[in-house]
Amino acid sequence: MHFSFENSCEKIFIPIFAHRNDRIMHRKSEPTIHDIARELKISASTVSRALQNNPRISLKTKEKIKMIADAMGYRPNTLASNLRNRRSNTIGIVVPLINRYFFSAVISGVEDVAFKAGYTVVISQSNDLANKEIAIVQSMFANRVDGLIISIAMQPTNYEHLKIFRKKNIPLVFFDRSVAEIETDKIVVDDYMGGFRVTQHLIEQGYKRIGHMAGPQNLQTYIDRKKGYCDALLQNGILYDETLVVINSLTAEDGVTAAKHLMSLPTPPDAIFCGNDTTALTSMIYLRDLGIKIPEDIGIVGFSNEPFSRVVSPSISTIALPGFLMGQKAAGLILSQIENKTKTFQTLVLPTELIIRESSQKHKH
Amino acid sequence: MHFSFENSCEKIFIPIFAHRNDRIMHRKSEPTIHDIARELKISASTVSRALQNNPRISLKTKEKIKMIADAMGYRPNTLASNLRNRRSNTIGIVVPLINRYFFSAVISGVEDVAFKAGYTVVISQSNDLANKEIAIVQSMFANRVDGLIISIAMQPTNYEHLKIFRKKNIPLVFFDRSVAEIETDKIVVDDYMGGFRVTQHLIEQGYKRIGHMAGPQNLQTYIDRKKGYCDALLQNGILYDETLVVINSLTAEDGVTAAKHLMSLPTPPDAIFCGNDTTALTSMIYLRDLGIKIPEDIGIVGFSNEPFSRVVSPSISTIALPGFLMGQKAAGLILSQIENKTKTFQTLVLPTELIIRESSQKHKH
DNA sequence: TTACTAAATGTCACCGGTTAGATTTTGACC
DNA sequence: GGTCAAAATCTAACCGGTGACATTTAGTAA
């Protein structure tokens, strides 16, 4: 005859606790489905199925098992489960720096979609160093992430650590900064239009000699921003002057150095389109300390819309990027790859928005 | 007789690639140590040992194995290894928000020490939500992190998800925001002295009626900051006036609301010690837009030294926290717990630094 | 050549879940 | 009671590495 659970709690609970103490004394390890099985004198597979709500297991048994599991403080070991299933229900995301507003917005967007779909997100930062990126990516691979979302480091490398994902057919999505020779889903912002609009805006404000602080030209984003800048000049009949373009890594210090350099030219610029908000800020402070008035003497525009751009004075005109949306889309793309729904890879280009603030408004309305 | 590797590359390489293709056709999975073993007609344990540089394996065999492993594109499966070893070589870190400068500095500090010690760091953010924190922590537990470093969410809960770490003797370190009733290593900044110095400074600058925007009083940090504020008033013979203290969640909006409230008082304050830089900023902007002059009419001091505090105008006086150092120390504590070197738990209190900027300098030097 | 030991390698069970397929149980129906 | 299919449960192999212990091999001394 079958053991009836409802009217014999004692019979069950007493042995459990005896057993637990015993176990803790000797092995001091986590209870497993096998411990639960032994407790109930059933097989581990039944326990496993019950905990997964498998319809093959009777409701009565399921309840019994869940109750005991709870009482024993059972916690599934995802390592074992992942090993067996050859998947981890985890999505890796690698960004150059987590404390950049744009990147953390992307991360939040990814988390938003991924959590709802039942995935865990593991975050890592490369600090823009190729070696750290390689180590991180290999570790994520070794941990069998189901997919990887990445914005590559500034420091260039051969990208073998990423090519392997394609070779092994592991879902991979690039965002913002991608590797041209790797064919997969990519999601970028319209850097070209961003650069174009910034330049167009400066021209409309009456600036005549517009300089540009560009980022490393091994990254498409910076190439595109510069291209937008060039084309806007061209369309407005302004001659492109190479001496007005500085290429650097867009760090805070680079902003100062570049501003210093540009101002030392025989005919310095009367406006600077900075590759990001950080350089816009530091060069602006440098110029201000020199007694140069912004936007009257020199106009400044940044890129990325870091939160500080809005609150400094003068506030910095910039290009807003849809970070959160980008993260959501990236997560959507990786999920569709994971679920084998991807037919062909696509490159999404998200629109940007020009935000006009004080630093570039010569003509106030 | 033994197979000589050096003078028979062909014999080895041809079968390898034949085998690989074969494998890819049929199983399309990662090569394992078993595949390598089969290839070389040796046992898997020898391969495992060779790849770990175990001295029990001869140099010759090791070289042979590593060569083949490379040729086959072998990547160790950490899941399997972690399962068997019952440890993951991973340290989890949970912060309320990754894009707060302080928290990302802590993360970098943790990474700095952890990477050097051979650990991987997985980062997660709770968004200050109790439920998300619980989910994250449980997932980290299920993934068998070797230790957890956490700064708890503002939203209070019963902390069962953390108590379990102590119960199961899994290394746990709190930083910045900790749970009083859980006994483990903690590392905090000297919030009391921070609050005290800020208030003392404002008094020295000649402010008479100093208000305080305090954070949730379920978190020790905010209790201590407020206590420092109270004690500084007391020591200077200023009567503590409860109406000048506002308690909120210190969000950007809270800053405005609280400033509005304080200014609506019959006798409004002439200085505000804000619980963080965010509220300092937003309340400052609110006051500025009202035509109130800072620091002349009202002095403002924040807490945390967010990067923007330095660059806004007026620049915001604040308390600098040693985030990176804190991360390094936290990692040190968790490593010593992991390696069983911890004899007794300790609570480290790190010093803070008062940074005087424009927003509170009534008397310029 | 034999005996013996150190070095090298192999065997096998295990970590904790999962699942295909086998086996047992249940219960309806004749 | 007997038959049989559906429901419930069990068995055993597997995921990919690891390490205690067993076995084989090589090398030295007698």
PDB file of C-alpha atoms in Angstrom, chain A residues 50-235:
ATOM      1  CA  ALA A  50       8.822  16.583  -9.817  1.00  0.00           C
ATOM      2  CA  LEU A  51      10.876  19.694  -9.252  1.00  0.00           C
ATOM      3  CA  GLN A  52      10.554  20.491 -12.935  1.00  0.00           C
ATOM      4  CA  ASN A  53       6.819  20.024 -12.762  1.00  0.00           C
ATOM      5  CA  ASN A  54       6.952  17.228 -15.254  1.00  0.00           C
ATOM      6  CA  PRO A  55       3.415  15.935 -15.938  1.00  0.00           C
ATOM      7  CA  ARG A  56       4.645  12.358 -15.741  1.00  0.00           C
ATOM      8  CA  ILE A  57       4.787  12.710 -11.959  1.00  0.00           C
ATOM      9  CA  SER A  58       1.555  12.546  -9.967  1.00  0.00           C
ATOM     10  CA  LEU A  59       0.406  15.621  -8.148  1.00  0.00           C
ATOM     11  CA  LYS A  60       0.574  13.828  -4.843  1.00  0.00           C
ATOM     12  CA  THR A  61       4.202  12.851  -5.275  1.00  0.00           C
ATOM     13  CA  LYS A  62       5.123  16.286  -6.505  1.00  0.00           C
ATOM     14  CA  GLU A  63       3.697  17.908  -3.428  1.00  0.00           C
ATOM     15  CA  LYS A  64       5.433  15.494  -1.153  1.00  0.00           C
ATOM     16  CA  ILE A  65       8.759  16.065  -2.884  1.00  0.00           C
ATOM     17  CA  LYS A  66       8.481  19.832  -2.908  1.00  0.00           C
ATOM     18  CA  MET A  67       7.632  19.835   0.738  1.00  0.00           C
ATOM     19  CA  ILE A  68      10.625  17.743   1.681  1.00  0.00           C
ATOM     20  CA  ALA A  69      12.886  19.718  -0.623  1.00  0.00           C
ATOM     21  CA  ASP A  70      11.842  22.849   1.181  1.00  0.00           C
ATOM     22  CA  ALA A  71      12.280  21.309   4.583  1.00  0.00           C
ATOM     23  CA  MET A  72      15.772  20.141   3.708  1.00  0.00           C
ATOM     24  CA  GLY A  73      16.689  23.521   2.307  1.00  0.00           C
ATOM     25  CA  TYR A  74      17.351  22.063  -1.101  1.00  0.00           C
ATOM     26  CA  ARG A  75      18.816  24.408  -3.730  1.00  0.00           C
ATOM     27  CA  PRO A  76      19.375  23.084  -7.231  1.00  0.00           C
ATOM     28  CA  ASN A  77      22.966  22.966  -8.367  1.00  0.00           C
ATOM     29  CA  THR A  78      22.940  24.822 -11.647  1.00  0.00           C
ATOM     30  CA  LEU A  79      26.408  23.642 -12.473  1.00  0.00           C
ATOM     31  CA  ALA A  80      25.230  20.058 -12.681  1.00  0.00           C
ATOM     32  CA  SER A  81      22.131  21.030 -14.563  1.00  0.00           C
ATOM     33  CA  ASN A  82      24.056  23.204 -16.992  1.00  0.00           C
ATOM     34  CA  LEU A  83      26.625  20.517 -17.593  1.00  0.00           C
ATOM     35  CA  ARG A  84      24.009  17.963 -18.424  1.00  0.00           C
ATOM     36  CA  ASN A  85      21.972  20.325 -20.545  1.00  0.00           C
ATOM     37  CA  ARG A  86      24.992  21.795 -22.253  1.00  0.00           C
ATOM     38  CA  ARG A  87      23.615  25.245 -21.702  1.00  0.00           C
ATOM     39  CA  SER A  88      23.704  27.707 -18.874  1.00  0.00           C
ATOM     40  CA  ASN A  89      20.672  29.916 -19.319  1.00  0.00           C
ATOM     41  CA  THR A  90      23.136  32.715 -19.056  1.00  0.00           C
ATOM     42  CA  ILE A  91      23.905  35.565 -21.391  1.00  0.00           C
ATOM     43  CA  GLY A  92      27.283  37.236 -21.150  1.00  0.00           C
ATOM     44  CA  ILE A  93      27.718  40.916 -21.760  1.00  0.00           C
ATOM     45  CA  VAL A  94      31.086  42.571 -22.134  1.00  0.00           C
ATOM     46  CA  VAL A  95      31.493  46.322 -22.230  1.00  0.00           C
ATOM     47  CA  PRO A  96      34.592  48.487 -22.222  1.00  0.00           C
ATOM     48  CA  LEU A  97      33.614  50.289 -19.025  1.00  0.00           C
ATOM     49  CA  ILE A  98      30.597  49.738 -16.837  1.00  0.00           C
ATOM     50  CA  ASN A  99      30.533  53.236 -15.454  1.00  0.00           C
ATOM     51  CA  ARG A 100      29.911  54.934 -18.734  1.00  0.00           C
ATOM     52  CA  TYR A 101      26.315  55.996 -18.761  1.00  0.00           C
ATOM     53  CA  PHE A 102      25.706  54.681 -22.251  1.00  0.00           C
ATOM     54  CA  PHE A 103      27.066  51.243 -21.465  1.00  0.00           C
ATOM     55  CA  SER A 104      25.252  50.867 -18.210  1.00  0.00           C
ATOM     56  CA  ALA A 105      22.060  51.877 -19.959  1.00  0.00           C
ATOM     57  CA  VAL A 106      22.664  49.131 -22.510  1.00  0.00           C
ATOM     58  CA  ILE A 107      23.269  46.653 -19.708  1.00  0.00           C
ATOM     59  CA  SER A 108      19.991  47.599 -18.073  1.00  0.00           C
ATOM     60  CA  GLY A 109      18.223  47.137 -21.389  1.00  0.00           C
ATOM     61  CA  VAL A 110      19.730  43.690 -21.860  1.00  0.00           C
ATOM     62  CA  GLU A 111      18.811  42.701 -18.319  1.00  0.00           C
ATOM     63  CA  ASP A 112      15.287  43.940 -18.818  1.00  0.00           C
ATOM     64  CA  VAL A 113      14.621  41.590 -21.718  1.00  0.00           C
ATOM     65  CA  ALA A 114      16.817  38.722 -20.590  1.00  0.00           C
ATOM     66  CA  PHE A 115      15.376  38.420 -17.096  1.00  0.00           C
ATOM     67  CA  LYS A 116      11.867  38.349 -18.459  1.00  0.00           C
ATOM     68  CA  ALA A 117      12.907  35.505 -20.743  1.00  0.00           C
ATOM     69  CA  GLY A 118      14.368  33.597 -17.803  1.00  0.00           C
ATOM     70  CA  TYR A 119      18.024  34.241 -18.467  1.00  0.00           C
ATOM     71  CA  THR A 120      20.721  35.389 -16.106  1.00  0.00           C
ATOM     72  CA  VAL A 121      23.062  38.097 -17.300  1.00  0.00           C
ATOM     73  CA  VAL A 122      26.714  38.159 -16.354  1.00  0.00           C
ATOM     74  CA  ILE A 123      28.438  41.464 -16.813  1.00  0.00           C
ATOM     75  CA  SER A 124      32.127  42.096 -17.309  1.00  0.00           C
ATOM     76  CA  GLN A 125      34.264  45.039 -18.294  1.00  0.00           C
ATOM     77  CA  SER A 126      37.333  44.964 -20.519  1.00  0.00           C
ATOM     78  CA  ASN A 127      38.672  48.354 -19.482  1.00  0.00           C
ATOM     79  CA  ASP A 128      39.298  48.800 -23.193  1.00  0.00           C
ATOM     80  CA  LEU A 129      42.198  46.357 -22.920  1.00  0.00           C
ATOM     81  CA  ALA A 130      42.475  43.627 -25.502  1.00  0.00           C
ATOM     82  CA  ASN A 131      44.040  41.133 -23.118  1.00  0.00           C
ATOM     83  CA  LYS A 132      41.396  41.533 -20.481  1.00  0.00           C
ATOM     84  CA  GLU A 133      38.717  41.213 -23.115  1.00  0.00           C
ATOM     85  CA  ILE A 134      40.252  37.976 -24.361  1.00  0.00           C
ATOM     86  CA  ALA A 135      40.451  36.561 -20.836  1.00  0.00           C
ATOM     87  CA  ILE A 136      36.861  37.503 -20.089  1.00  0.00           C
ATOM     88  CA  VAL A 137      35.480  36.131 -23.318  1.00  0.00           C
ATOM     89  CA  GLN A 138      37.356  32.861 -22.935  1.00  0.00           C
ATOM     90  CA  SER A 139      36.125  32.498 -19.410  1.00  0.00           C
ATOM     91  CA  MET A 140      32.566  33.094 -20.552  1.00  0.00           C
ATOM     92  CA  PHE A 141      33.016  30.544 -23.290  1.00  0.00           C
ATOM     93  CA  ALA A 142      34.411  28.047 -20.795  1.00  0.00           C
ATOM     94  CA  ASN A 143      31.393  28.667 -18.623  1.00  0.00           C
ATOM     95  CA  ARG A 144      29.227  27.900 -21.609  1.00  0.00           C
ATOM     96  CA  VAL A 145      27.229  31.095 -21.810  1.00  0.00           C
ATOM     97  CA  ASP A 146      24.340  30.639 -24.188  1.00  0.00           C
ATOM     98  CA  GLY A 147      25.226  33.838 -25.965  1.00  0.00           C
ATOM     99  CA  LEU A 148      27.548  36.792 -25.846  1.00  0.00           C
ATOM    100  CA  ILE A 149      26.718  40.452 -26.298  1.00  0.00           C
ATOM    101  CA  ILE A 150      29.788  42.591 -26.675  1.00  0.00           C
ATOM    102  CA  SER A 151      31.073  46.030 -27.459  1.00  0.00           C
ATOM    103  CA  ILE A 152      34.740  45.526 -28.205  1.00  0.00           C
ATOM    104  CA  ALA A 153      37.675  47.231 -26.534  1.00  0.00           C
ATOM    105  CA  MET A 154      39.393  50.159 -28.192  1.00  0.00           C
ATOM    106  CA  GLN A 155      42.686  48.337 -28.213  1.00  0.00           C
ATOM    107  CA  PRO A 156      42.760  46.350 -31.419  1.00  0.00           C
ATOM    108  CA  THR A 157      43.532  42.647 -31.660  1.00  0.00           C
ATOM    109  CA  ASN A 158      42.957  39.848 -34.156  1.00  0.00           C
ATOM    110  CA  TYR A 159      39.582  38.922 -32.630  1.00  0.00           C
ATOM    111  CA  GLU A 160      40.270  35.194 -32.703  1.00  0.00           C
ATOM    112  CA  HIS A 161      38.560  34.941 -29.330  1.00  0.00           C
ATOM    113  CA  LEU A 162      35.358  36.159 -30.936  1.00  0.00           C
ATOM    114  CA  LYS A 163      35.671  34.398 -34.269  1.00  0.00           C
ATOM    115  CA  ILE A 164      35.582  31.147 -32.349  1.00  0.00           C
ATOM    116  CA  PHE A 165      32.002  31.933 -31.338  1.00  0.00           C
ATOM    117  CA  ARG A 166      30.931  32.021 -34.947  1.00  0.00           C
ATOM    118  CA  LYS A 167      32.957  28.940 -35.793  1.00  0.00           C
ATOM    119  CA  LYS A 168      31.278  27.021 -33.006  1.00  0.00           C
ATOM    120  CA  ASN A 169      27.964  28.593 -33.800  1.00  0.00           C
ATOM    121  CA  ILE A 170      27.493  30.188 -30.401  1.00  0.00           C
ATOM    122  CA  PRO A 171      25.161  33.184 -30.471  1.00  0.00           C
ATOM    123  CA  LEU A 172      27.055  36.448 -30.698  1.00  0.00           C
ATOM    124  CA  VAL A 173      25.797  39.999 -30.982  1.00  0.00           C
ATOM    125  CA  PHE A 174      27.877  43.113 -31.330  1.00  0.00           C
ATOM    126  CA  PHE A 175      26.618  46.464 -30.205  1.00  0.00           C
ATOM    127  CA  ASP A 176      28.026  49.901 -30.742  1.00  0.00           C
ATOM    128  CA  ARG A 177      31.528  48.715 -31.539  1.00  0.00           C
ATOM    129  CA  SER A 178      31.748  45.667 -33.750  1.00  0.00           C
ATOM    130  CA  VAL A 179      34.243  43.645 -35.733  1.00  0.00           C
ATOM    131  CA  ALA A 180      33.686  44.132 -39.450  1.00  0.00           C
ATOM    132  CA  GLU A 181      35.060  40.765 -40.549  1.00  0.00           C
ATOM    133  CA  ILE A 182      32.838  38.757 -38.224  1.00  0.00           C
ATOM    134  CA  GLU A 183      29.463  38.088 -39.706  1.00  0.00           C
ATOM    135  CA  THR A 184      26.741  38.135 -37.083  1.00  0.00           C
ATOM    136  CA  ASP A 185      23.975  40.347 -35.708  1.00  0.00           C
ATOM    137  CA  LYS A 186      25.128  43.864 -35.061  1.00  0.00           C
ATOM    138  CA  ILE A 187      23.394  46.795 -33.583  1.00  0.00           C
ATOM    139  CA  VAL A 188      24.827  50.235 -33.895  1.00  0.00           C
ATOM    140  CA  VAL A 189      23.692  53.809 -33.681  1.00  0.00           C
ATOM    141  CA  ASP A 190      23.662  56.037 -36.687  1.00  0.00           C
ATOM    142  CA  ASP A 191      27.041  57.573 -35.972  1.00  0.00           C
ATOM    143  CA  TYR A 192      27.248  58.991 -39.447  1.00  0.00           C
ATOM    144  CA  MET A 193      24.059  60.980 -39.084  1.00  0.00           C
ATOM    145  CA  GLY A 194      25.130  61.944 -35.586  1.00  0.00           C
ATOM    146  CA  GLY A 195      28.366  63.420 -36.862  1.00  0.00           C
ATOM    147  CA  PHE A 196      26.562  65.004 -39.767  1.00  0.00           C
ATOM    148  CA  ARG A 197      23.915  66.679 -37.633  1.00  0.00           C
ATOM    149  CA  VAL A 198      26.405  67.991 -35.107  1.00  0.00           C
ATOM    150  CA  THR A 199      28.426  69.611 -37.865  1.00  0.00           C
ATOM    151  CA  GLN A 200      25.371  70.910 -39.675  1.00  0.00           C
ATOM    152  CA  HIS A 201      24.157  72.437 -36.426  1.00  0.00           C
ATOM    153  CA  LEU A 202      27.494  74.157 -35.789  1.00  0.00           C
ATOM    154  CA  ILE A 203      27.461  75.559 -39.291  1.00  0.00           C
ATOM    155  CA  GLU A 204      23.920  76.831 -38.830  1.00  0.00           C
ATOM    156  CA  GLN A 205      25.013  78.548 -35.636  1.00  0.00           C
ATOM    157  CA  GLY A 206      27.476  80.506 -37.699  1.00  0.00           C
ATOM    158  CA  TYR A 207      30.698  78.738 -36.862  1.00  0.00           C
ATOM    159  CA  LYS A 208      33.060  78.820 -39.787  1.00  0.00           C
ATOM    160  CA  ARG A 209      36.099  76.811 -38.830  1.00  0.00           C
ATOM    161  CA  ILE A 210      35.004  73.585 -37.218  1.00  0.00           C
ATOM    162  CA  GLY A 211      37.556  71.220 -35.749  1.00  0.00           C
ATOM    163  CA  HIS A 212      37.004  67.574 -34.863  1.00  0.00           C
ATOM    164  CA  MET A 213      38.406  65.414 -32.108  1.00  0.00           C
ATOM    165  CA  ALA A 214      38.042  61.910 -33.481  1.00  0.00           C
ATOM    166  CA  GLY A 215      38.423  58.551 -31.767  1.00  0.00           C
ATOM    167  CA  PRO A 216      40.600  55.632 -32.889  1.00  0.00           C
ATOM    168  CA  GLN A 217      40.025  54.971 -36.551  1.00  0.00           C
ATOM    169  CA  ASN A 218      40.051  51.227 -36.115  1.00  0.00           C
ATOM    170  CA  LEU A 219      36.540  51.511 -34.708  1.00  0.00           C
ATOM    171  CA  GLN A 220      33.728  51.979 -37.151  1.00  0.00           C
ATOM    172  CA  THR A 221      31.797  54.295 -34.842  1.00  0.00           C
ATOM    173  CA  TYR A 222      34.538  56.877 -34.906  1.00  0.00           C
ATOM    174  CA  ILE A 223      35.093  56.472 -38.617  1.00  0.00           C
ATOM    175  CA  ASP A 224      31.406  57.131 -39.192  1.00  0.00           C
ATOM    176  CA  ARG A 225      31.244  60.151 -36.931  1.00  0.00           C
ATOM    177  CA  LYS A 226      34.167  61.643 -38.781  1.00  0.00           C
ATOM    178  CA  LYS A 227      32.614  60.817 -42.127  1.00  0.00           C
ATOM    179  CA  GLY A 228      29.417  62.579 -41.118  1.00  0.00           C
ATOM    180  CA  TYR A 229      31.503  65.570 -40.141  1.00  0.00           C
ATOM    181  CA  CYS A 230      33.325  65.613 -43.476  1.00  0.00           C
ATOM    182  CA  ASP A 231      30.173  65.231 -45.533  1.00  0.00           C
ATOM    183  CA  ALA A 232      28.387  68.009 -43.682  1.00  0.00           C
ATOM    184  CA  LEU A 233      31.292  70.328 -44.394  1.00  0.00           C
ATOM    185  CA  LEU A 234      31.269  69.295 -48.023  1.00  0.00           C
ATOM    186  CA  GLN A 235      27.532  69.821 -48.451  1.00  0.00           C
TER     187      GLN A 235
END
